[in-house]
Short mmCIF file of C-alpha atoms in Angstrom, two decimals:
data_model
loop_
_atom_site.label_atom_id
_atom_site.label_comp_id
_atom_site.label_asym_id
_atom_site.label_seq_id
_atom_site.Cartn_x
_atom_site.Cartn_y
_atom_site.Cartn_z
CA UNK A 1 21.90 86.73 113.44
CA UNK A 2 20.67 83.99 115.77
CA UNK A 3 18.62 80.81 115.86
CA UNK A 4 15.03 80.27 116.97
CA UNK A 5 14.10 76.88 118.45
CA UNK A 6 10.45 76.00 119.15
CA UNK A 7 9.58 72.95 121.28
CA UNK A 8 6.06 71.78 122.09
CA UNK A 9 5.52 68.81 124.38
CA UNK A 10 9.15 67.77 124.04
CA UNK A 11 8.96 67.75 120.24
CA UNK A 12 11.06 70.10 118.09
CA UNK A 13 8.68 72.05 115.85
CA UNK A 14 10.98 74.52 114.14
CA UNK A 15 14.64 75.54 113.95
CA UNK A 16 15.24 78.69 111.95
CA UNK A 17 17.52 81.69 111.57
CA UNK A 18 16.28 84.96 113.05
CA UNK A 19 17.47 88.46 113.85
CA UNK A 20 18.54 88.51 117.49
CA UNK A 21 20.71 90.32 119.98
CA UNK A 22 23.67 88.55 121.50
CA UNK A 23 22.57 86.20 124.28
CA UNK A 24 19.82 83.66 124.94
CA UNK A 25 16.09 84.23 125.47
CA UNK A 26 13.98 81.41 126.94
CA UNK A 27 10.16 81.69 126.95
CA UNK A 28 8.12 79.08 128.89
CA UNK A 29 4.33 78.67 128.63
CA UNK A 30 1.95 75.95 129.89
CA UNK A 31 4.64 74.01 131.74
CA UNK A 32 3.82 70.27 132.15
CA UNK A 33 0.55 70.68 130.23
CA UNK A 34 0.96 67.15 128.82
CA UNK A 35 2.44 65.55 131.97
CA UNK A 36 -0.48 65.26 134.44
CA UNK A 37 1.58 63.55 137.14
CA UNK A 38 4.02 66.47 137.28
CA UNK A 39 1.32 69.10 136.80
CA UNK A 40 -0.65 67.70 139.75
CA UNK A 41 2.15 68.48 142.19
CA UNK A 42 2.77 72.01 140.97
CA UNK A 43 2.20 74.58 143.70
CA UNK A 44 0.54 77.96 143.25
CA UNK A 45 1.82 80.36 140.62
CA UNK A 46 3.34 82.57 143.31
CA UNK A 47 5.19 79.64 144.91
CA UNK A 48 6.58 78.29 141.65
CA UNK A 49 7.51 81.79 140.51
CA UNK A 50 9.35 82.25 143.79
CA UNK A 51 11.41 79.11 143.15
CA UNK A 52 12.22 80.22 139.61
CA UNK A 53 13.14 83.73 140.73
CA UNK A 54 15.38 82.42 143.50
CA UNK A 55 17.20 80.16 141.05
CA UNK A 56 17.78 82.98 138.56
CA UNK A 57 18.90 85.34 141.33
CA UNK A 58 21.56 82.86 142.48
CA UNK A 59 22.84 82.46 138.92
CA UNK A 60 22.90 86.23 138.33
CA UNK A 61 24.91 86.78 141.53
CA UNK A 62 27.43 84.16 140.42
CA UNK A 63 27.84 85.64 136.93
CA UNK A 64 27.88 89.42 137.22
CA UNK A 65 29.55 89.61 133.79
CA UNK A 66 26.36 88.34 132.13
CA UNK A 67 23.18 90.39 131.75
CA UNK A 68 20.08 88.60 133.04
CA UNK A 69 16.44 89.52 132.47
CA UNK A 70 13.50 87.73 134.11
CA UNK A 71 9.90 88.52 133.15
CA UNK A 72 6.52 87.13 134.15
CA UNK A 73 3.36 88.01 132.21
CA UNK A 74 5.14 91.00 130.73
CA UNK A 75 6.26 92.28 134.13
CA UNK A 76 10.01 92.58 134.63
CA UNK A 77 11.23 90.90 137.83
CA UNK A 78 14.96 91.25 137.30
CA UNK A 79 17.29 93.14 134.99
CA UNK A 80 21.06 93.20 135.40
CA UNK A 81 23.61 94.99 133.24
CA UNK A 82 26.36 92.41 133.02
CA UNK A 83 29.13 94.92 133.69
CA UNK A 84 31.05 92.73 136.20
CA UNK A 85 29.67 94.76 139.11
CA UNK A 86 28.27 92.40 141.74
CA UNK A 87 26.93 95.33 143.75
CA UNK A 88 24.70 96.28 140.82
CA UNK A 89 23.28 92.75 140.79
CA UNK A 90 22.69 92.92 144.54
CA UNK A 91 20.87 96.24 144.05
CA UNK A 92 18.73 94.76 141.28
CA UNK A 93 17.66 91.88 143.53
CA UNK A 94 17.50 93.38 147.03
CA UNK A 95 17.21 97.10 146.28
CA UNK A 96 19.60 100.04 146.30
CA UNK A 97 18.91 100.70 149.99
CA UNK A 98 20.42 97.30 150.79
CA UNK A 99 23.27 97.78 148.32
CA UNK A 100 24.28 100.99 150.10
CA UNK A 101 24.77 98.97 153.30
CA UNK A 102 26.86 96.18 151.78
CA UNK A 103 30.55 95.87 152.60
CA UNK A 104 33.02 94.53 150.05
CA UNK A 105 35.67 92.00 150.96
CA UNK A 106 38.45 90.30 149.06
CA UNK A 107 41.04 88.15 150.79
CA UNK A 108 43.22 85.12 150.16
CA UNK A 109 44.53 82.20 152.15
CA UNK A 110 47.00 79.43 151.42
CA UNK A 111 44.17 77.14 150.24
CA UNK A 112 41.28 79.57 149.72
CA UNK A 113 40.34 82.97 148.37
CA UNK A 114 37.18 84.76 149.53
CA UNK A 115 35.40 87.52 147.60
CA UNK A 116 31.99 89.13 147.79
CA UNK A 117 29.77 91.38 149.89
CA UNK A 118 28.21 91.18 153.34
CA UNK A 119 25.57 93.47 154.84
CA UNK A 120 26.07 95.70 157.84
CA UNK A 121 24.21 94.38 160.92
CA UNK A 122 21.40 96.93 160.53
CA UNK A 123 20.21 95.06 157.41
CA UNK A 124 18.84 91.65 158.33
CA UNK A 125 16.29 89.05 157.29
CA UNK A 126 14.05 86.70 159.26
CA UNK A 127 15.59 83.64 157.57
CA UNK A 128 18.73 82.54 155.70
CA UNK A 129 17.25 82.96 152.22
CA UNK A 130 19.44 86.00 151.47
CA UNK A 131 22.68 84.11 152.17
CA UNK A 132 24.42 82.89 149.01
CA UNK A 133 27.62 80.85 149.08
CA UNK A 134 29.47 79.89 145.92
CA UNK A 135 32.37 77.48 145.58
CA UNK A 136 34.41 78.04 142.41
CA UNK A 137 31.51 80.05 140.99
CA UNK A 138 28.81 77.44 141.71
CA UNK A 139 25.99 78.01 144.20
CA UNK A 140 26.02 75.52 147.08
CA UNK A 141 24.40 74.97 150.47
CA UNK A 142 26.61 74.31 153.46
CA UNK A 143 25.84 74.16 157.17
CA UNK A 144 29.54 74.71 157.89
CA UNK A 145 29.68 77.97 155.92
CA UNK A 146 26.34 79.20 157.28
CA UNK A 147 27.56 78.63 160.81
CA UNK A 148 30.87 80.38 160.06
CA UNK A 149 28.95 83.40 158.77
CA UNK A 150 26.69 83.54 161.83
CA UNK A 151 29.71 83.32 164.14
CA UNK A 152 31.19 86.36 162.41
CA UNK A 153 28.01 88.32 163.25
CA UNK A 154 27.87 86.97 166.81
CA UNK A 155 26.47 89.62 169.25
CA UNK A 156 25.94 91.96 166.28
CA UNK A 157 22.47 90.63 165.41
CA UNK A 158 19.39 90.06 167.56
CA UNK A 159 18.18 86.51 167.98
CA UNK A 160 16.49 84.94 164.94
CA UNK A 161 17.82 87.58 162.55
CA UNK A 162 20.17 86.73 159.68
CA UNK A 163 22.46 88.81 157.45
CA UNK A 164 22.53 89.28 153.70
CA UNK A 165 25.70 87.86 152.16
CA UNK A 166 27.02 86.96 148.72
CA UNK A 167 30.34 85.14 149.05
CA UNK A 168 32.38 83.26 146.48
CA UNK A 169 35.12 80.90 147.70
CA UNK A 170 37.77 79.75 145.26
CA UNK A 171 39.63 76.55 146.15
CA UNK A 172 41.27 73.51 144.67
CA UNK A 173 38.48 71.17 143.46
CA UNK A 174 40.16 68.33 145.33
CA UNK A 175 39.26 70.05 148.63
CA UNK A 176 35.51 69.81 148.03
CA UNK A 177 33.28 66.78 147.43
CA UNK A 178 30.19 67.62 145.37
CA UNK A 179 28.88 64.04 145.26
CA UNK A 180 26.99 64.27 148.54
CA UNK A 181 23.51 64.67 147.05
CA UNK A 182 22.09 64.01 143.57
CA UNK A 183 21.27 67.70 143.18
CA UNK A 184 24.97 68.54 143.71
CA UNK A 185 23.75 71.41 145.88
CA UNK A 186 25.18 70.08 149.15
CA UNK A 187 28.93 69.65 149.41
CA UNK A 188 31.49 68.39 151.91
CA UNK A 189 34.87 70.01 152.53
CA UNK A 190 38.03 68.09 153.36
CA UNK A 191 39.29 70.84 155.70
CA UNK A 192 36.03 72.00 157.28
CA UNK A 193 37.51 73.43 160.48
CA UNK A 194 40.23 75.35 158.67
CA UNK A 195 37.77 76.76 156.14
CA UNK A 196 35.25 77.71 158.84
CA UNK A 197 37.87 79.55 160.90
CA UNK A 198 39.15 81.33 157.78
CA UNK A 199 35.68 82.56 156.77
CA UNK A 200 34.71 83.64 160.30
CA UNK A 201 38.01 85.41 160.90
CA UNK A 202 37.99 87.32 157.62
CA UNK A 203 34.36 88.41 157.98
CA UNK A 204 34.92 89.59 161.55
CA UNK A 205 37.92 91.60 160.42
CA UNK A 206 35.88 93.32 157.71
CA UNK A 207 32.99 94.11 160.08
CA UNK A 208 35.30 95.51 162.74
CA UNK A 209 36.75 97.89 160.16
CA UNK A 210 33.30 99.46 159.65
CA UNK A 211 31.42 102.07 161.63
CA UNK A 212 28.22 100.16 162.38
CA UNK A 213 25.92 102.98 163.50
CA UNK A 214 22.53 102.70 161.74
CA UNK A 215 20.90 105.81 160.34
CA UNK A 216 17.71 107.10 161.91
CA UNK A 217 14.51 107.28 159.90
CA UNK A 218 12.99 110.55 158.83
CA UNK A 219 9.27 110.86 159.67
CA UNK A 220 8.70 111.81 156.06
CA UNK A 221 10.68 108.97 154.51
CA UNK A 222 8.71 107.55 151.61
CA UNK A 223 8.51 103.91 150.59
CA UNK A 224 11.30 102.21 148.73
CA UNK A 225 9.35 102.71 145.49
CA UNK A 226 10.21 106.43 145.48
CA UNK A 227 13.78 106.07 144.36
CA UNK A 228 15.72 108.72 142.48
CA UNK A 229 16.10 108.36 138.74
CA UNK A 230 19.88 108.52 139.20
CA UNK A 231 19.91 105.40 141.34
CA UNK A 232 17.52 103.66 138.99
CA UNK A 233 19.73 104.43 136.01
CA UNK A 234 22.84 103.20 137.77
CA UNK A 235 21.39 99.95 139.10
CA UNK A 236 18.61 99.36 136.53
CA UNK A 237 16.11 98.39 139.18
CA UNK A 238 13.28 96.23 137.90
CA UNK A 239 11.77 94.39 140.84
CA UNK A 240 8.41 93.06 141.88
CA UNK A 241 6.36 94.99 144.39
CA UNK A 242 6.95 92.26 146.98
CA UNK A 243 10.69 92.90 146.77
CA UNK A 244 10.31 96.66 147.02
CA UNK A 245 9.22 96.63 150.66
CA UNK A 246 12.18 97.45 152.88
CA UNK A 247 12.36 95.10 155.82
CA UNK A 248 12.45 96.89 159.14
CA UNK A 249 13.88 95.31 162.27
CA UNK A 250 12.11 95.74 165.59
CA UNK A 251 14.03 96.20 168.76
CA UNK A 252 13.75 93.12 170.97
CA UNK A 253 13.19 93.56 174.67
CA UNK A 254 12.22 96.40 176.94
CA UNK A 255 14.23 98.24 179.50
CA UNK A 256 12.95 97.85 183.04
CA UNK A 257 12.31 100.42 185.73
CA UNK A 258 15.37 101.03 187.88
CA UNK A 259 15.21 99.40 191.28
CA UNK A 260 17.43 101.91 193.00
CA UNK A 261 18.38 105.52 192.69
CA UNK A 262 21.91 105.31 191.42
CA UNK A 263 23.53 103.57 188.49
CA UNK A 264 25.47 100.40 189.23
CA UNK A 265 29.25 100.67 189.04
CA UNK A 266 30.44 100.45 185.46
CA UNK A 267 33.83 98.84 184.94
CA UNK A 268 36.03 99.98 182.09
CA UNK A 269 36.41 98.06 178.89
CA UNK A 270 39.58 96.04 178.81
CA UNK A 271 39.63 95.61 175.06
CA UNK A 272 41.74 97.71 172.74
CA UNK A 273 40.76 97.28 169.06
CA UNK A 274 43.51 97.40 166.50
CA UNK A 275 43.91 97.86 162.78
CA UNK A 276 42.79 100.20 160.05
CA UNK A 277 39.74 100.98 157.97
CA UNK A 278 38.96 99.48 154.59
CA UNK A 279 37.00 101.16 151.84
CA UNK A 280 34.11 99.21 150.39
CA UNK A 281 32.11 99.34 147.20
CA UNK A 282 32.87 99.97 143.56
CA UNK A 283 33.44 103.33 141.94
CA UNK A 284 30.12 103.07 140.14
CA UNK A 285 28.34 102.52 143.39
CA UNK A 286 30.08 105.45 145.07
CA UNK A 287 29.15 107.66 142.14
CA UNK A 288 25.54 106.57 142.43
CA UNK A 289 25.63 107.27 146.15
CA UNK A 290 26.79 110.85 145.51
CA UNK A 291 24.11 111.26 142.86
CA UNK A 292 21.53 110.00 145.31
CA UNK A 293 22.60 112.60 147.85
CA UNK A 294 22.43 115.32 145.21
CA UNK A 295 18.94 114.29 144.12
CA UNK A 296 17.75 114.09 147.76
CA UNK A 297 16.64 110.47 147.66
CA UNK A 298 14.47 109.42 150.57
CA UNK A 299 16.14 106.78 152.69
CA UNK A 300 14.85 103.70 154.41
CA UNK A 301 16.33 102.30 157.58
CA UNK A 302 16.23 99.04 159.47
CA UNK A 303 15.70 100.46 162.94
CA UNK A 304 12.45 101.52 164.52
CA UNK A 305 11.32 101.75 168.12
CA UNK A 306 9.26 98.99 169.64
CA UNK A 307 5.55 99.41 169.00
CA UNK A 308 4.73 97.66 172.24
CA UNK A 309 6.14 100.32 174.55
CA UNK A 310 3.55 102.09 176.57
CA UNK A 311 3.37 105.78 177.40
CA UNK A 312 6.17 107.73 178.98
CA UNK A 313 6.84 106.90 182.63
CA UNK A 314 8.42 109.88 184.40
CA UNK A 315 11.74 109.03 186.06
CA UNK A 316 11.30 108.34 189.74
CA UNK A 317 14.75 109.54 190.66
CA UNK A 318 16.77 112.61 189.88
CA UNK A 319 20.53 112.58 189.52
CA UNK A 320 22.11 112.79 192.92
CA UNK A 321 25.41 114.66 192.82
CA UNK A 322 27.17 112.44 195.34
CA UNK A 323 25.83 109.22 193.81
CA UNK A 324 26.82 110.27 190.31
CA UNK A 325 30.27 111.30 191.48
CA UNK A 326 30.73 107.93 193.20
CA UNK A 327 29.69 106.19 190.00
CA UNK A 328 32.13 108.24 187.95
CA UNK A 329 34.91 107.46 190.40
CA UNK A 330 34.21 103.75 189.96
CA UNK A 331 34.99 104.01 186.26
CA UNK A 332 38.65 103.01 185.91
CA UNK A 333 40.79 105.32 183.88
CA UNK A 334 41.48 104.46 180.27
CA UNK A 335 44.39 102.19 179.57
CA UNK A 336 46.65 102.94 176.66
CA UNK A 337 44.53 101.96 173.69
CA UNK A 338 45.84 100.72 170.38
CA UNK A 339 44.58 102.29 167.14
CA UNK A 340 40.92 101.43 166.55
CA UNK A 341 39.69 99.25 163.75
CA UNK A 342 36.90 101.71 162.99
CA UNK A 343 36.83 105.10 164.64
CA UNK A 344 33.83 105.55 166.90
CA UNK A 345 32.56 109.15 166.61
CA UNK A 346 33.41 111.58 169.38
CA UNK A 347 30.05 112.58 170.86
CA UNK A 348 28.97 115.48 173.04
CA UNK A 349 25.94 114.68 175.24
CA UNK A 350 23.27 117.38 175.37
CA UNK A 351 20.41 115.68 177.24
CA UNK A 352 18.13 112.69 177.73
CA UNK A 353 14.79 111.46 176.40
CA UNK A 354 12.47 109.81 178.96
CA UNK A 355 15.47 109.10 181.18
CA UNK A 356 16.34 106.28 178.77
CA UNK A 357 18.04 107.62 175.65
CA UNK A 358 21.03 109.94 175.66
CA UNK A 359 20.94 112.69 173.04
CA UNK A 360 24.38 113.58 171.70
CA UNK A 361 25.81 115.57 168.83
CA UNK A 362 28.93 116.19 166.79
CA UNK A 363 29.75 117.97 163.55
CA UNK A 364 28.12 115.17 161.51
CA UNK A 365 24.69 115.31 163.13
CA UNK A 366 22.53 113.98 165.96
CA UNK A 367 22.89 110.67 167.82
CA UNK A 368 20.53 108.73 170.10
CA UNK A 369 22.14 106.28 172.53
CA UNK A 370 20.30 103.62 174.52
CA UNK A 371 21.94 104.16 177.91
CA UNK A 372 21.13 100.67 179.19
CA UNK A 373 22.53 98.99 176.06
CA UNK A 374 25.63 101.19 176.17
CA UNK A 375 26.33 100.41 179.82
CA UNK A 376 25.58 96.75 179.16
CA UNK A 377 28.22 96.60 176.41
CA UNK A 378 30.82 98.26 178.67
CA UNK A 379 30.06 95.84 181.49
CA UNK A 380 29.97 92.82 179.17
CA UNK A 381 33.49 93.36 177.91
CA UNK A 382 34.71 93.89 181.47
CA UNK A 383 33.04 90.74 182.82
CA UNK A 384 34.13 88.70 179.82
CA UNK A 385 37.73 89.53 180.68
CA UNK A 386 37.18 88.77 184.36
CA UNK A 387 35.59 85.39 183.67
CA UNK A 388 38.54 84.57 181.42
CA UNK A 389 41.13 85.12 184.15
CA UNK A 390 43.25 82.00 184.84
CA UNK A 391 42.22 82.05 188.51
CA UNK A 392 39.10 84.18 189.08
CA UNK A 393 39.38 85.94 192.44
CA UNK A 394 36.62 84.57 194.72
CA UNK A 395 35.39 85.57 198.15
CA UNK A 396 34.26 82.93 200.64
CA UNK A 397 30.85 83.45 202.23
CA UNK A 398 30.18 83.31 205.97
CA UNK A 399 26.64 82.16 205.24
CA UNK A 400 26.44 80.07 202.04
CA UNK A 401 23.72 80.75 199.49
CA UNK A 402 21.17 77.92 199.20
CA UNK A 403 19.72 76.91 195.83
CA UNK A 404 16.88 74.43 195.26
CA UNK A 405 16.34 72.37 192.10
CA UNK A 406 14.18 69.42 191.07
CA UNK A 407 15.55 65.89 191.35
CA UNK A 408 16.11 65.62 187.60
CA UNK A 409 17.82 69.02 187.49
CA UNK A 410 20.03 68.12 190.45
CA UNK A 411 21.25 64.96 188.78
CA UNK A 412 22.07 66.86 185.61
CA UNK A 413 23.69 69.75 187.47
CA UNK A 414 25.99 67.40 189.39
CA UNK A 415 27.66 66.55 186.10
CA UNK A 416 28.28 70.21 185.25
CA UNK A 417 29.73 71.61 188.47
CA UNK A 418 33.15 71.93 186.85
CA UNK A 419 31.87 74.81 184.73
CA UNK A 420 31.17 76.86 187.86
CA UNK A 421 34.56 76.07 189.35
CA UNK A 422 36.31 77.38 186.23
CA UNK A 423 34.62 80.78 186.55
CA UNK A 424 35.26 81.16 190.27
CA UNK A 425 31.93 79.92 191.69
CA UNK A 426 32.16 77.18 194.33
CA UNK A 427 28.88 75.29 193.98
CA UNK A 428 28.43 71.91 195.67
CA UNK A 429 25.61 69.45 196.55
CA UNK A 430 24.09 69.79 200.03
CA UNK A 431 21.86 66.73 200.12
CA UNK A 432 18.74 65.91 198.17
CA UNK A 433 17.98 68.56 195.57
CA UNK A 434 19.77 71.33 197.45
CA UNK A 435 23.02 73.01 196.44
CA UNK A 436 25.01 75.64 198.28
CA UNK A 437 27.29 78.40 197.01
CA UNK A 438 30.35 78.75 199.25
CA UNK A 439 32.13 81.43 197.24
CA UNK A 440 31.85 83.55 194.11
CA UNK A 441 33.97 86.28 192.46
CA UNK A 442 34.07 89.55 194.39
CA UNK A 443 33.20 91.49 191.22
CA UNK A 444 29.75 89.87 190.85
CA UNK A 445 26.93 92.49 190.73
CA UNK A 446 26.08 93.21 194.35
CA UNK A 447 22.62 92.16 195.51
CA UNK A 448 22.00 89.90 192.52
CA UNK A 449 24.43 87.08 193.29
CA UNK A 450 21.84 84.37 194.06
CA UNK A 451 19.63 85.18 191.09
CA UNK A 452 22.67 85.37 188.83
CA UNK A 453 24.02 81.94 189.84
CA UNK A 454 20.53 80.44 189.48
CA UNK A 455 20.28 81.79 185.95
CA UNK A 456 23.75 80.46 185.12
CA UNK A 457 22.63 77.03 186.34
CA UNK A 458 19.34 77.21 184.44
CA UNK A 459 21.19 78.03 181.23
CA UNK A 460 23.49 75.04 181.71
CA UNK A 461 20.48 72.80 182.31
CA UNK A 462 18.98 73.79 178.95
CA UNK A 463 22.08 72.54 177.13
CA UNK A 464 21.76 68.83 176.52
CA UNK A 465 24.74 68.68 174.19
CA UNK A 466 28.31 69.39 175.22
CA UNK A 467 29.26 73.05 175.51
CA UNK A 468 32.69 74.60 175.82
CA UNK A 469 33.84 76.94 178.55
CA UNK A 470 33.87 79.92 176.17
CA UNK A 471 30.09 79.64 175.68
CA UNK A 472 29.46 79.50 179.42
CA UNK A 473 31.84 82.39 179.98
CA UNK A 474 30.05 84.50 177.39
CA UNK A 475 26.57 83.73 178.72
CA UNK A 476 27.65 84.45 182.30
CA UNK A 477 29.17 87.75 181.20
CA UNK A 478 25.92 88.75 179.49
CA UNK A 479 23.89 87.91 182.61
CA UNK A 480 26.23 89.92 184.84
CA UNK A 481 26.30 92.91 182.50
CA UNK A 482 22.51 93.10 182.25
CA UNK A 483 22.07 93.12 186.03
CA UNK A 484 24.88 95.61 186.67
CA UNK A 485 23.77 98.18 184.08
CA UNK A 486 21.72 101.32 184.51
CA UNK A 487 18.08 100.88 183.57
CA UNK A 488 15.44 102.90 181.78
CA UNK A 489 13.74 105.91 183.38
CA UNK A 490 16.91 106.90 185.20
CA UNK A 491 18.18 110.44 184.83
CA UNK A 492 21.90 111.08 184.48
CA UNK A 493 23.89 114.26 184.72
CA UNK A 494 25.76 115.50 181.65
CA UNK A 495 28.97 114.51 183.41
CA UNK A 496 27.73 110.93 183.84
CA UNK A 497 26.57 110.79 180.21
CA UNK A 498 29.95 112.01 179.02
CA UNK A 499 31.75 109.38 181.10
CA UNK A 500 29.45 106.66 179.75
CA UNK A 501 30.04 107.67 176.12
CA UNK A 502 33.77 107.92 176.74
CA UNK A 503 33.89 104.36 178.05
CA UNK A 504 31.65 103.13 175.24
CA UNK A 505 34.08 104.53 172.67
CA UNK A 506 36.85 102.39 174.16
CA UNK A 507 34.90 99.14 173.72
CA UNK A 508 35.85 96.54 171.20
CA UNK A 509 32.33 96.62 169.77
CA UNK A 510 30.57 99.89 170.70
CA UNK A 511 27.69 99.36 168.25
CA UNK A 512 25.52 96.59 169.72
CA UNK A 513 24.70 95.20 173.14
CA UNK A 514 25.54 91.53 173.93
CA UNK A 515 22.08 90.55 172.66
CA UNK A 516 22.63 92.18 169.26
CA UNK A 517 20.42 95.27 169.73
CA UNK A 518 21.81 98.57 168.39
CA UNK A 519 23.30 100.98 170.90
CA UNK A 520 23.51 104.09 168.73
CA UNK A 521 21.50 105.44 165.82
CA UNK A 522 22.36 108.59 163.91
CA UNK A 523 20.62 111.40 162.07
CA UNK A 524 22.93 113.28 159.72
CA UNK A 525 22.81 117.06 159.61
CA UNK A 526 21.54 116.76 156.07
CA UNK A 527 18.64 114.53 157.18
CA UNK A 528 17.73 116.98 159.93
CA UNK A 529 17.74 119.83 157.43
CA UNK A 530 15.44 117.84 155.17
CA UNK A 531 13.03 117.21 158.04
CA UNK A 532 12.75 120.93 158.71
CA UNK A 533 12.61 121.77 154.97
CA UNK A 534 15.83 123.77 155.17
CA UNK A 535 16.90 121.96 152.01
CA UNK A 536 14.47 121.04 149.26
#
């Protein structure tokens, strides 16, 4: 037994008893029909519906113990079960394909506890709309928390891509001020720095415990609408057609033609990841995942090749035995590595595609590796360590390198020369708008020293606000690694491929290049069998 309340134009028309299920149903028709001033500023139906949907989604994510249903003109936009399974709510809103890529976390601190789900880097959005932060169960907006989240994904995502995250932070109410804005949506924390470091650190730890290799896409993969009935029953998916389109992420950037015939020397990674692996997801989700596999559900992925690449350009060079051997000799031997956070698969190279992608295999399936991105990651971690040395080893030049800048740039650069000194580059004014380089580290990529230092200076000139040395160190490492890495259309011997994969496996982050592009994608044996109709 329940109650039925009817309001028209703000006036109560009826209050009566009625047969009803447990819960509350709210039906809205002709909103603001008698308030012309408010009705005038209403946007289109689609825009207003989007605002309503977003509001209900945030509430549903905060209260997974309550069943929510949202309908528009008889069409169901959202249906959750209310079984205290946040992953089910995420699947109802973003789709089961996204839910399968979410990672669970639950951790506590002296002042805070953090619970929720974050997406693997292969699942991204073009804006921050899929990021939901809750403080003590209430949805809030916070620049501090958004920045902490992005720092956790640093170098894991391409530029202008953002993760999906649903995170609830429990804290003493005295540590948060909700009276910043009349809407109570924006808040201010009394220990912002401590909270930011806690969130970033915990999220990084969770991501490092995961194997972040995206799955390849089958040529016959259907749209996200063709889901298995098992997954639909588990997650009760009722979503609008606009939400059913899986977002696919293009690969930014193109690999360039190699300028010489041999790969540049590739230093070893100096990082040694530590820790163990955490399991993620609820039992219901894992059961649904097994059911999906049994029912042969078609999968979506968030990786596809660039559509702007032209036709295949045959490699201009063939692997030279002596050059390859010299390159392999330049790879330092592995240091004693600590246990990995997430085990990178042991891969056996079997060939190359277009002199650009290494084809490898293991018992789990097939792997494609972008050789430039892989070498770039290896070099980046090496250079990052070198730039961080207390006293970077520099070599003095017999003939200094001359650099020219505009008058305005010269004035600005004069105030930032200390950054160069701290990374081992001796840069000084030489009159007018001219600067000279008297020394630089001996491990700089050979032949690219002038261009590299110019790019380091140009990056500094774009930063009007204060930057710390760590940012400059990271940017310089990325510039060095890109120039020192093997390029596209460059054939390698199997021995060279094996050495490259071996060094990649020892990296702290073997999954993405410094710019956030994926290094490896995988095709499981099961997916390959489906492609060739060996399983039906």
